[in-house]
XYZ file of C-alpha atoms in Angstrom:
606
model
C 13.907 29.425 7.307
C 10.867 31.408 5.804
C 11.269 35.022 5.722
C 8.425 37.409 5.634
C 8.523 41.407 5.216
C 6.321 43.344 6.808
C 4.934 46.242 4.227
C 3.644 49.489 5.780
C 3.286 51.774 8.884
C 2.979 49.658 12.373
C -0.117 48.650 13.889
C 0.028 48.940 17.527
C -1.389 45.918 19.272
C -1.817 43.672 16.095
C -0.444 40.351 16.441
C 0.638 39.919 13.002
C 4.257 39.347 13.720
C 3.638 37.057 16.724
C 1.353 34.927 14.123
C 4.069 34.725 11.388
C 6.625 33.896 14.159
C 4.697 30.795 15.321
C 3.881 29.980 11.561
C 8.048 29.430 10.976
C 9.180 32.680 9.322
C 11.397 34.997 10.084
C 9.955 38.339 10.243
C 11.458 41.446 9.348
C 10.053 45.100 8.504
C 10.507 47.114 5.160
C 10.230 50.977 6.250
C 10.417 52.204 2.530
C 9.895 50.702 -1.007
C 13.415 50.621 -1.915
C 14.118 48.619 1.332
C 11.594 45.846 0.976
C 12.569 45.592 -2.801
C 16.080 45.189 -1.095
C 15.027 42.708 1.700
C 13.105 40.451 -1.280
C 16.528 40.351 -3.201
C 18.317 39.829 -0.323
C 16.420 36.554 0.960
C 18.127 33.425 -0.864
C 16.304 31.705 -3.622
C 15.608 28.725 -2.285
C 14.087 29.962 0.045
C 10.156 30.602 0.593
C 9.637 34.600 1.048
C 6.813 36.571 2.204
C 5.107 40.327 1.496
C 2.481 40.989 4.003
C 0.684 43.670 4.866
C 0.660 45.112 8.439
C -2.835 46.302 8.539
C -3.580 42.248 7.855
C -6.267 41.270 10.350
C -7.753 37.310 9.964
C -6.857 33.685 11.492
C -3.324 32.303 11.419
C -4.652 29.293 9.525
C -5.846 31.795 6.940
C -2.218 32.513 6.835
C -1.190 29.116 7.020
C -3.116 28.192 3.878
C -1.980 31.639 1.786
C 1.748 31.392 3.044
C 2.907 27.841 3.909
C 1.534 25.392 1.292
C 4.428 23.883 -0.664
C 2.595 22.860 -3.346
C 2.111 26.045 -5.229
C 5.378 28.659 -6.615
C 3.044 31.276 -5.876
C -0.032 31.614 -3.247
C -1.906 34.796 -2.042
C -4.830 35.839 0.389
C -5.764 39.190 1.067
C -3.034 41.578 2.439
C -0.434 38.802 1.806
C 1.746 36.915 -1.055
C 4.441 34.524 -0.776
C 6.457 32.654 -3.397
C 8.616 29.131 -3.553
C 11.158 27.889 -6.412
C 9.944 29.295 -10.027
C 7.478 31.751 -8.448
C 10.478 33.786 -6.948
C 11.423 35.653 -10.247
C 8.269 36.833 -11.242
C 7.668 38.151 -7.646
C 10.618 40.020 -7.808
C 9.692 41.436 -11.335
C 5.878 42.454 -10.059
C 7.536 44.374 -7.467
C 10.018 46.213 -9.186
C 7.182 47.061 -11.110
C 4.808 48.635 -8.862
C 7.820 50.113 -7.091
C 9.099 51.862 -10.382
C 5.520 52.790 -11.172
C 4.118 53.934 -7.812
C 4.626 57.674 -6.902
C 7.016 58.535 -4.305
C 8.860 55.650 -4.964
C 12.107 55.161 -2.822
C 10.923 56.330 0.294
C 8.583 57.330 2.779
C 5.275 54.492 3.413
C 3.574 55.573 0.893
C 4.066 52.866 -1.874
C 4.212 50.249 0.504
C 0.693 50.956 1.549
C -1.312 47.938 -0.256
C 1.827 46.641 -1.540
C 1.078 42.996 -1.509
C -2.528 43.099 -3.377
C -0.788 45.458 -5.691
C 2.003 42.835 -6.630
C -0.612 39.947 -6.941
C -2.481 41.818 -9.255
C 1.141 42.814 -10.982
C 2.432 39.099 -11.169
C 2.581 37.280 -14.609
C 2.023 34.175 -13.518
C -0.468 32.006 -12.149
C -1.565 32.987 -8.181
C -2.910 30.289 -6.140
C -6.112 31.630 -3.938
C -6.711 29.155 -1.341
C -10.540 28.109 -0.447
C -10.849 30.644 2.987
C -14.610 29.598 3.970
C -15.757 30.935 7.011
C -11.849 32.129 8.035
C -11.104 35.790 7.601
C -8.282 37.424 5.606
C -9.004 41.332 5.906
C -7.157 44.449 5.041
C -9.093 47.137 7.244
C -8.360 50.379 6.088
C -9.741 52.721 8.992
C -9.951 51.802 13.059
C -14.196 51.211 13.091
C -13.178 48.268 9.860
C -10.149 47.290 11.724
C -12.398 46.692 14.669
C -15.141 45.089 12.733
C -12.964 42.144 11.069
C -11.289 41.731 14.841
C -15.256 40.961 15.923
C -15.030 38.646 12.854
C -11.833 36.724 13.724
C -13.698 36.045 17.206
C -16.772 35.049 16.220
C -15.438 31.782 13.781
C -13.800 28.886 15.772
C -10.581 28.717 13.572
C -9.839 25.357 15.267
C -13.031 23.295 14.444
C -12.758 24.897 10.642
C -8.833 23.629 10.400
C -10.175 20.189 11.444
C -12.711 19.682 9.351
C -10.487 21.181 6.617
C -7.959 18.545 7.488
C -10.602 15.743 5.962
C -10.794 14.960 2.048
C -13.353 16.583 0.333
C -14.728 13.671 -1.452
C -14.362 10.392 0.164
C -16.229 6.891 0.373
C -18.901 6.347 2.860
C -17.127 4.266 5.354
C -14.639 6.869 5.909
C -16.552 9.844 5.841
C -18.873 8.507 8.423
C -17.342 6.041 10.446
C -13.643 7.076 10.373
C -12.697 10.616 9.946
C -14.771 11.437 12.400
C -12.391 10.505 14.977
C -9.067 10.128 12.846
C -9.193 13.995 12.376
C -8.364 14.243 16.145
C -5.406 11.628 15.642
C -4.144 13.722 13.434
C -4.092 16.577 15.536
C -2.540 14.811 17.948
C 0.184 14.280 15.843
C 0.836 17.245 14.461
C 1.048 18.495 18.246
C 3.570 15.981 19.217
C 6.013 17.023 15.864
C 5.026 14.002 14.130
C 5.359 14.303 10.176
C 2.962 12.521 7.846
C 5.417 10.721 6.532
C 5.856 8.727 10.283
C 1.800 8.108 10.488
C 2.602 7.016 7.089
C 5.192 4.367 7.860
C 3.102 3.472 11.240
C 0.202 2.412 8.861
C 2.019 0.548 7.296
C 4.075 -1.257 10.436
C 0.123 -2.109 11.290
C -0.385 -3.672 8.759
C 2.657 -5.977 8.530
C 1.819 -7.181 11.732
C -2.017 -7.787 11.092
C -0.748 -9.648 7.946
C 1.384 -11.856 10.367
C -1.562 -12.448 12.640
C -3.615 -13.936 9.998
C -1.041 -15.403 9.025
C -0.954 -17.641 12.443
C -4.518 -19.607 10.574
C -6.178 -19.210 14.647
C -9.504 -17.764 15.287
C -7.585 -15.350 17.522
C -4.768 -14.592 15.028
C -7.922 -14.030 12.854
C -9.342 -11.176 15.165
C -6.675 -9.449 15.831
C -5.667 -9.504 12.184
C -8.991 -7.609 11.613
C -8.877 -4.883 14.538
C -5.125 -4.644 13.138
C -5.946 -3.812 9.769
C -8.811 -1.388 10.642
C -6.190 0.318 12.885
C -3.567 0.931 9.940
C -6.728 2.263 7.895
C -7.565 4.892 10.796
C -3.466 5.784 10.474
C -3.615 5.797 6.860
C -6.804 8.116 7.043
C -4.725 10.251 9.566
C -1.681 11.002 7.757
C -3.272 12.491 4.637
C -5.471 14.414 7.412
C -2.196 15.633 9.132
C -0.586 16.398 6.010
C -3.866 18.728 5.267
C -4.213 19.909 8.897
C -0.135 21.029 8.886
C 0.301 21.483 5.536
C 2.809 19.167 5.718
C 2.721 18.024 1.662
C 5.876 16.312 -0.040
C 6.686 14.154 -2.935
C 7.819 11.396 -1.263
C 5.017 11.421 1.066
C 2.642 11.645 -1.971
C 4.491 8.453 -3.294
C 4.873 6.695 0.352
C 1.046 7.402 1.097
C 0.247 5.691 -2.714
C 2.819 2.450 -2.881
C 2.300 1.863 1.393
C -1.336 1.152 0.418
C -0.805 -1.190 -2.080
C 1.984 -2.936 0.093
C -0.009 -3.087 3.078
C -2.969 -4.885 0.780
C -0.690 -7.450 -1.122
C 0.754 -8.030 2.276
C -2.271 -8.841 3.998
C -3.584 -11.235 1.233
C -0.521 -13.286 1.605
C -1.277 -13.501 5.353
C -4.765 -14.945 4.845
C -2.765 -17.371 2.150
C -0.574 -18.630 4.555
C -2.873 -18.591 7.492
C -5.209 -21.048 5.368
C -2.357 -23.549 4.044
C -1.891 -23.649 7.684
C -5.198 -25.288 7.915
C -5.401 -27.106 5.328
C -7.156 -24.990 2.719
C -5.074 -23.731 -0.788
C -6.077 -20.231 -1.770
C -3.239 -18.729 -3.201
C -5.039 -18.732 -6.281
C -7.817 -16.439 -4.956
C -5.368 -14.172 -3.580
C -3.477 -13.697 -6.706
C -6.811 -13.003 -8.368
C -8.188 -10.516 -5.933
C -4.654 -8.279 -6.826
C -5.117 -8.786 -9.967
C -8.395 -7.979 -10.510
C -7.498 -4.791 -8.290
C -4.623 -3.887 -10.181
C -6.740 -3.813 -13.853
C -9.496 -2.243 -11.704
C -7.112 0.694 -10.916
C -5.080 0.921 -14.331
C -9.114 1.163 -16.029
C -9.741 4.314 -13.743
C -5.371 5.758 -14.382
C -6.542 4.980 -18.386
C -9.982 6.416 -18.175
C -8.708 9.742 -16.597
C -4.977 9.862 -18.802
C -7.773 9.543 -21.710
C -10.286 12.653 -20.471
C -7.036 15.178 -20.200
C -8.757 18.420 -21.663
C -11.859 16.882 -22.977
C -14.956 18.844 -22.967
C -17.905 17.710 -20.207
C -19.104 14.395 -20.552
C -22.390 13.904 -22.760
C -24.940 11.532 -23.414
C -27.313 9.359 -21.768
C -24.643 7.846 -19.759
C -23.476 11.279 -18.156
C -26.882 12.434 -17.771
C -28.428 10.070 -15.604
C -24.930 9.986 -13.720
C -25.756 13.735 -12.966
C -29.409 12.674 -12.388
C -28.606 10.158 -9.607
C -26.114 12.896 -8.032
C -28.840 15.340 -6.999
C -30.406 12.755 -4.725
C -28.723 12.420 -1.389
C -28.547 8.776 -1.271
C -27.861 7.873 -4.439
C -24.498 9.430 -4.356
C -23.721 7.286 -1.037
C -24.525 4.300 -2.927
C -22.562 5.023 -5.958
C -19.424 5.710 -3.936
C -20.140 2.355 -1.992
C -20.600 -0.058 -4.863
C -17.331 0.629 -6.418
C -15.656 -0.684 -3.318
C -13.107 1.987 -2.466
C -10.618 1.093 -0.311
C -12.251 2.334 2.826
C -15.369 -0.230 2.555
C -12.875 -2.780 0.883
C -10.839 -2.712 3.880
C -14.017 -2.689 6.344
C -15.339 -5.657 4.117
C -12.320 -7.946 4.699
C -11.700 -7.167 8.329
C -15.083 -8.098 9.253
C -14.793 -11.281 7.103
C -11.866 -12.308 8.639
C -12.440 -11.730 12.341
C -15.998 -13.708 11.778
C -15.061 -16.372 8.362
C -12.349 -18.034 6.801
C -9.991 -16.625 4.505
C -11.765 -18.175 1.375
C -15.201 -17.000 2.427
C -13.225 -13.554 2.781
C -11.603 -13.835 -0.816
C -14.870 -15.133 -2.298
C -16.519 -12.128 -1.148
C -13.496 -10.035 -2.097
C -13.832 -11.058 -5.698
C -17.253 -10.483 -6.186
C -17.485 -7.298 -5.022
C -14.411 -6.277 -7.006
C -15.847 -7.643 -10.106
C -19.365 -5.742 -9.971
C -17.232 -3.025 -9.086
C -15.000 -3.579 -12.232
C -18.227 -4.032 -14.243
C -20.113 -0.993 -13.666
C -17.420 1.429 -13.684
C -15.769 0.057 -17.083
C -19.254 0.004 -18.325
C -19.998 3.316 -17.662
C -16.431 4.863 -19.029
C -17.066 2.720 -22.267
C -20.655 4.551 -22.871
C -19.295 7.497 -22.370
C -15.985 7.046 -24.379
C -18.468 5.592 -27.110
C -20.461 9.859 -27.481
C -18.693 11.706 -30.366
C -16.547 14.214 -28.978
C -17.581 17.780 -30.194
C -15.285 19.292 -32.839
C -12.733 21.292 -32.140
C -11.737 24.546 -33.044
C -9.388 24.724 -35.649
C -7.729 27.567 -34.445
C -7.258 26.450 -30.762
C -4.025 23.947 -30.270
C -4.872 23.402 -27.177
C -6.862 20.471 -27.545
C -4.395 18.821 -29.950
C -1.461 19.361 -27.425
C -3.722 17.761 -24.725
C -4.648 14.832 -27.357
C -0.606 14.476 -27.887
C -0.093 14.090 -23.929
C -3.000 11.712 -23.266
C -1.818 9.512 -25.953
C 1.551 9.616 -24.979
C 0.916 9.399 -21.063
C -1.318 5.836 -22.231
C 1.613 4.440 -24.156
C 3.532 4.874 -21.338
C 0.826 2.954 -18.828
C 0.963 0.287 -22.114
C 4.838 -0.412 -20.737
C 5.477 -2.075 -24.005
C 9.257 -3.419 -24.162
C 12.265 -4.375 -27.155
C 9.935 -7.006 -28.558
C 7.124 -4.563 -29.463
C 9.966 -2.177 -30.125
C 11.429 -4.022 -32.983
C 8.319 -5.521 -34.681
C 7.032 -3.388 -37.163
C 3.739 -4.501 -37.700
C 0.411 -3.053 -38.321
C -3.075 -3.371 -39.473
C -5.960 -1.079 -39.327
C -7.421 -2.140 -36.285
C -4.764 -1.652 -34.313
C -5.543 -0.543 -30.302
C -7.967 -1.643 -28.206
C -8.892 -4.284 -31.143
C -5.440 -5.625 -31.250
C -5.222 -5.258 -27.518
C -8.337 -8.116 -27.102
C -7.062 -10.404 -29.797
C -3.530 -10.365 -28.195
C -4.863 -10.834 -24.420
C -7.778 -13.512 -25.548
C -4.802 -15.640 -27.646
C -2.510 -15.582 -24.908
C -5.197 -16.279 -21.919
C -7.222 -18.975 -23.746
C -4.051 -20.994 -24.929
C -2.654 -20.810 -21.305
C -6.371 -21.914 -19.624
C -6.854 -24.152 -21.860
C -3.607 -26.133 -22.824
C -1.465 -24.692 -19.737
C 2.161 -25.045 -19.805
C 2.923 -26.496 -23.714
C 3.762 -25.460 -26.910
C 0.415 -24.208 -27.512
C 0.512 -21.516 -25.012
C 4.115 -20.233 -26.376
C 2.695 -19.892 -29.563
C 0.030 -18.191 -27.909
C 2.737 -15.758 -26.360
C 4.025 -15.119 -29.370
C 1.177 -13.923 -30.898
C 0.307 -11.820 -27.988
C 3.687 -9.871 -28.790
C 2.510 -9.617 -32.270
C -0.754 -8.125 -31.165
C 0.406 -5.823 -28.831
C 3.294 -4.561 -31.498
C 0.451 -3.861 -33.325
C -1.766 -2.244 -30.605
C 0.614 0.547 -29.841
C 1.840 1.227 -33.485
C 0.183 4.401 -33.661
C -0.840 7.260 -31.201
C -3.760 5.742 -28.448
C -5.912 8.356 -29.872
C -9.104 6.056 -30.472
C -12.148 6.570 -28.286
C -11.688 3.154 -26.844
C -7.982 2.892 -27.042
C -7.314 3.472 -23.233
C -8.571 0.118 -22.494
C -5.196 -0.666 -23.983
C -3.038 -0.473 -20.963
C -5.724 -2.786 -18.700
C -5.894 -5.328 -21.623
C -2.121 -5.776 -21.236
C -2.261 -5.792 -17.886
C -5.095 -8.725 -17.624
C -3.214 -10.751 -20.141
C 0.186 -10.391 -18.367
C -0.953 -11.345 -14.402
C -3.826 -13.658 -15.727
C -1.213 -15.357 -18.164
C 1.294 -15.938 -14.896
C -1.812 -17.225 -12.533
C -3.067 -19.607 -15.187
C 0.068 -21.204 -16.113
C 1.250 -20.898 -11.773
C -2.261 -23.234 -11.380
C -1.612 -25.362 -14.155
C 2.007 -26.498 -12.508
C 0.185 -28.198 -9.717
C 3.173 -28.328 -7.431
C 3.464 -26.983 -3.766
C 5.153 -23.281 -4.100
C 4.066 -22.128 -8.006
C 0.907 -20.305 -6.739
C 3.422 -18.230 -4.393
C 5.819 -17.182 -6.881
C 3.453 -16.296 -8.802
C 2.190 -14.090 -6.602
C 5.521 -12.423 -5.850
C 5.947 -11.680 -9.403
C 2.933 -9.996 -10.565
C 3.520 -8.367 -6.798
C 6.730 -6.813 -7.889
C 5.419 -6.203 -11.928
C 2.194 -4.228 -10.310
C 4.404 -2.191 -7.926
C 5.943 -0.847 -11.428
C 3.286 -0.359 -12.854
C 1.697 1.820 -10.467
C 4.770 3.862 -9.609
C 4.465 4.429 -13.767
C 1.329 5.790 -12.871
C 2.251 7.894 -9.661
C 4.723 9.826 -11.836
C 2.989 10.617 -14.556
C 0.235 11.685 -11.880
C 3.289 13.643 -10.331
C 4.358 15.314 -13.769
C 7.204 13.513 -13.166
C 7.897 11.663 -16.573
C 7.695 7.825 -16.870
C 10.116 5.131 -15.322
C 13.414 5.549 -18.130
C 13.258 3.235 -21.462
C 16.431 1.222 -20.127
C 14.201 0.125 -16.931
C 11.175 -1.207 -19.282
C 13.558 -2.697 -21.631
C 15.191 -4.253 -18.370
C 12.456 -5.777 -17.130
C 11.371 -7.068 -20.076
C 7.902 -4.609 -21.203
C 4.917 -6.599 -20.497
C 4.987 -8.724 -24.024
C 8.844 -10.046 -23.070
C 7.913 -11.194 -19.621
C 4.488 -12.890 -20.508
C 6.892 -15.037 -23.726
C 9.558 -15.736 -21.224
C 7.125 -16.776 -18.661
C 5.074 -19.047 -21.086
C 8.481 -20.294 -22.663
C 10.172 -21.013 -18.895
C 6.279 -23.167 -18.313
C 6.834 -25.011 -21.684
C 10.376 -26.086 -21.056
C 10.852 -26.706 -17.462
C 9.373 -28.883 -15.101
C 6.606 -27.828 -12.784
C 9.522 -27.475 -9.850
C 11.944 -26.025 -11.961
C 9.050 -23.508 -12.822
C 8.415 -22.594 -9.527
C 12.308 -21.727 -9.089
C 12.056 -19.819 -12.139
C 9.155 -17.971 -11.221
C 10.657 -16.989 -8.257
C 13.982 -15.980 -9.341
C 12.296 -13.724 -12.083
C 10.432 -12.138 -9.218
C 13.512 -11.562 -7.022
C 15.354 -9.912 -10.276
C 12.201 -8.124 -10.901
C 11.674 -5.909 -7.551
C 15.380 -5.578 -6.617
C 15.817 -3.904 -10.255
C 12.133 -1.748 -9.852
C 12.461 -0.954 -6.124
C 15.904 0.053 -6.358
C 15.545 2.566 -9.581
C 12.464 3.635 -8.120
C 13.652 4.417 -4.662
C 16.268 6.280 -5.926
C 14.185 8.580 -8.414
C 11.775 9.615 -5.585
C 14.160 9.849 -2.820
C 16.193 12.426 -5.476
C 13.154 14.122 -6.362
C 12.061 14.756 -2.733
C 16.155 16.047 -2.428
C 15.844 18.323 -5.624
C 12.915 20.004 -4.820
C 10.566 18.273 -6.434
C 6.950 20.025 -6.708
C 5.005 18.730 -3.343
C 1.761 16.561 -4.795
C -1.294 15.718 -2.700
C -3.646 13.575 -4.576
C -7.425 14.727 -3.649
C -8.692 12.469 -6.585
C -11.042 8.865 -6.152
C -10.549 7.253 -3.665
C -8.333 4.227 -4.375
């Protein structure tokens, strides 16, 4: 349990300890300086502890957001500080401080007076000051003030301000307006009932299992119910990130959960539509694969893009400007979030589609509106990648330490294997132009010769290519389209050759494969996001690296026969997500257990 200590003389009447109480701590009262340095020492140091002041008047959820958020070592609002993990030692030294400087130290009230805005101005280390709006944090210092902020606290409706806190900041237009208006009060709900974000998480996700198996029935009704399903597991996907928010109620695993349940819950649903169209006669396995696949390079562009930007200066140039142009007028910025197809009006999209079309009419639409999407936002990064950067100073190593990390954190999103390893080739080119040799060898070989000799040759000089592409440091302005390259060659490599097979059951496997390869390559991403490191060299090497499986897939085309394929393609799958699910449940499941930083992504929507 929490504990917070009360510094300073009482306040009759406040409600400061009832407050705390109801926030989880366990409140006790320091009635000298030596005795809440003692009470500090004396809390255990895994535990979160608390100096507040008791002339503190303002809203519990002021306190709420100052005391209770796990993502921060140390957090602070007016009259109060608390500290978690790593920020536990330097609150303990900024109070020894003030205590060994203060007069009168030892006893007496007099140093403990002020005593938490005294340490937060002592601490050496960074203080996190959460965004208070309209709520009030006050340290009155004389009855008529004390008074005054109590007329304060009364006049601001802490409720409706917690609620609308509880919705992200920045969010596509379908959400904003036609969702979170009502989710926020699901959330609520929740969080009255006990529920953890982590259960609305899981919930979603049951949703959308069973909307998948609805369209998967190939009925008109199946259909409709597969697209109220799916817009309910949106609403519950909406509502745990607003309960987690509203409660403060933020975790690493539920950071992960929230992420990899989203991308389930899509794949899922496509294969629903799949089946529910072979059910009537109609083959569009092919479109599903490609809508997940164009997703999938849509996302690892905007991981790239942003691993690539890590402690560059302001975007410049044409490109930025009229970005920032089209952001001062109202509409514009509506639009801009629309056309990029977040997953708020990609979700809207395909449950309307479904409920009134056919799954290829849904997939068809699906694509199109992914690929503009792809378009102008690639488009855009490349003209602004393309602006010289300004020069650094020479004396600052700041930049050059954040140049090291981004080109580091891309490699890692490259998930190059042993093959690329042990080649040792190079040419001046290298990156992104090696990266579009590789992937244009590999793809037009496989689309145009399919399964044959050609395309292994084609494979092998893919390797080659990508050996070369990640040679040296992805420090180029253009070199974080490395990682999508690979990625487009890889899944669009698997879906040509799956077509090519023409037999019953290739298109499938197919699917589960680059399935269970894009589930690792987006939990890469979520821990690197999560400071967490990269999935360990023995997994990569494992599974292959991108280069190994696209040769072995090309090879297993070229020597089997279009049924022994499909078993192949299927077994590789199977190996492939028992081996990445299982290392990767275990990682986040012993991060959560260890302690792990809590992470709440605020970023695009995905």
């Amino acid at each position: 349990m929490p504990t917070a200590i009360l510094t300073g003389p009482p306040v009759p009447g406040s409600p400061l300890e009832a407050d705390l109480r109801s926030l989880g701590f366990d409140v006790r009262t320091a009635t000298g300086a030596a005795e809440a340095e003692t009470l500090l020492a004396g809390v255990p140091g895994e535990q979160r502890v608390a100096l507040v002041d008791t002339r503190f008047v303002g809203h519990v959820h002021a306190l709420r957001l100052g005391l209770t958020d796990p993502r921060f070592p140390l957090s602070a609002v007016p009259g109060a500080v608390t500290a978690q993990g790593p920020g536990r030692q330097a609150l303990t030294r900024a109070v020894a401080r003030e205590n060994s400087a203060a007069p009168g130290t030892g006893t007496g009230t007099t140093t403990l007076e002020g005593l938490p805005d005294r340490v937060v101005a002592a601490l050496d280390a960074d203080v996190h000051h959460p965004e208070l709006g309209s709520l009030v944090a006050l340290v009155p210092v004389d009855p008529q003030a004390r008074n005054e902020a109590r007329q304060a606290v009364a006049a601001v409706d802490e409720e409706a301000v917690r609620l609308r806190s509880a919705v992200k900041a920045r969010d596509g237009f379908f959400t904003t307006h036609c969702v979170s208006p009502y989710s926020r009060y699901v959330a609520r709900w929740c969080a009255r009932r006990g529920l953890t974000p982590n259960q609305v998480t899981t919930a979603s996700l049951l949703t959308a299992l069973v909307a998948a198996g609805c369209a998967a029935t190939g009925t008109r009704a199946g259909y409709v119910a597969a697209g109220v399903l799916l817009l309910a597991s949106f609403v519950l996907d909406c509502a745990d990130g607003q309960l987690a928010r509203y409660s403060l109620r933020y975790s690493t695993l539920g950071a992960w959960l929230d992420a990899t349940f989203d991308r389930a819950k899509e794949y899922a649903y496509y294969a629903g539509l799949a089946l529910g169209a072979a059910r009537g006669g109609d083959d569009v396995w092919a479109l599903a694969l490609g809508a997940i696949i164009l997703q999938s390079c849509r996302h690892v562009v905007d991981f790239s893009f942003a691993e690539s930007r890590t402690g560059a200066p302001a975007a410049a140039g044409p490109a930025a400007a009229l970005s920032g142009r089209l952001d001062r007028v109202g509409w514009t910025v509506w639009a801009r979030r629309m056309i990029v197809l977040p997953i708020g009006e990609r979700w809207a999209l395909i449950a309307v589609l479904t409920a009134l079309t056919t799954p290829r009419i849904t997939f068809y639409a699906l694509l199109v509106g992914c690929a503009f999407a792809a378009a102008y936002t690639t488009t855009g990064r490349v003209l602004r990648s393309l602006r010289p950067r300004p020069a650094a100073d020479p004396s600052d190593a700041g930049p050059e330490r954040e140049t090291a990390r981004s080109a580091r954190a891309l490699a890692e999103l490259a998930d190059s294997g042993a093959l690329a390893a042990l080649l040792k080739v190079s040419w001046a080119g290298g990156g992104v132009v090696a990266a579009v040799l590789g992937a244009a060898l590999v793809t037009g070989t496989a689309a145009v010769w399919g399964p044959g000799w050609q395309t292994v040759l084609g494979a092998a000089a893919y390797v080659v290519c990508s050996a070369t592409a990640v040679r040296r440091p992805l420090t180029g302005s253009l070199d974080w389209l490395v990682p999508p390259l690979f990625r487009a060659a890889e899944y669009g490599t698997v879906l040509l050759l799956a077509a090519r097979a023409d037999v019953n059951g290739a298109l499938p496997a197919a699917y589960g494969l680059v399935s269970a390869v894009a589930y690792h390559h987006y939990d890469t991403v979520y821990r690197i996001r999560g400071n967490a490191g990269a999935p360990p060299r023995l997994l990569v090497r494992a599974i292959g690296g991108h280069e190994g499986r696209t040769l072995a897939v090309a090879v297993l085309a070229a020597v089997l026969t279009a049924s022994g394929f499909t078993v192949a393609l299927t077994a590789l799958a199977v190996a492939v997500a028992l081996v990445v699910l299982t290392e990767s449940i275990r990682f986040w499941v012993a991060a959560h257990q260890g302690g792990a930083p809590a992470v709440h992504d605020e970023g695009e929507p995905a």
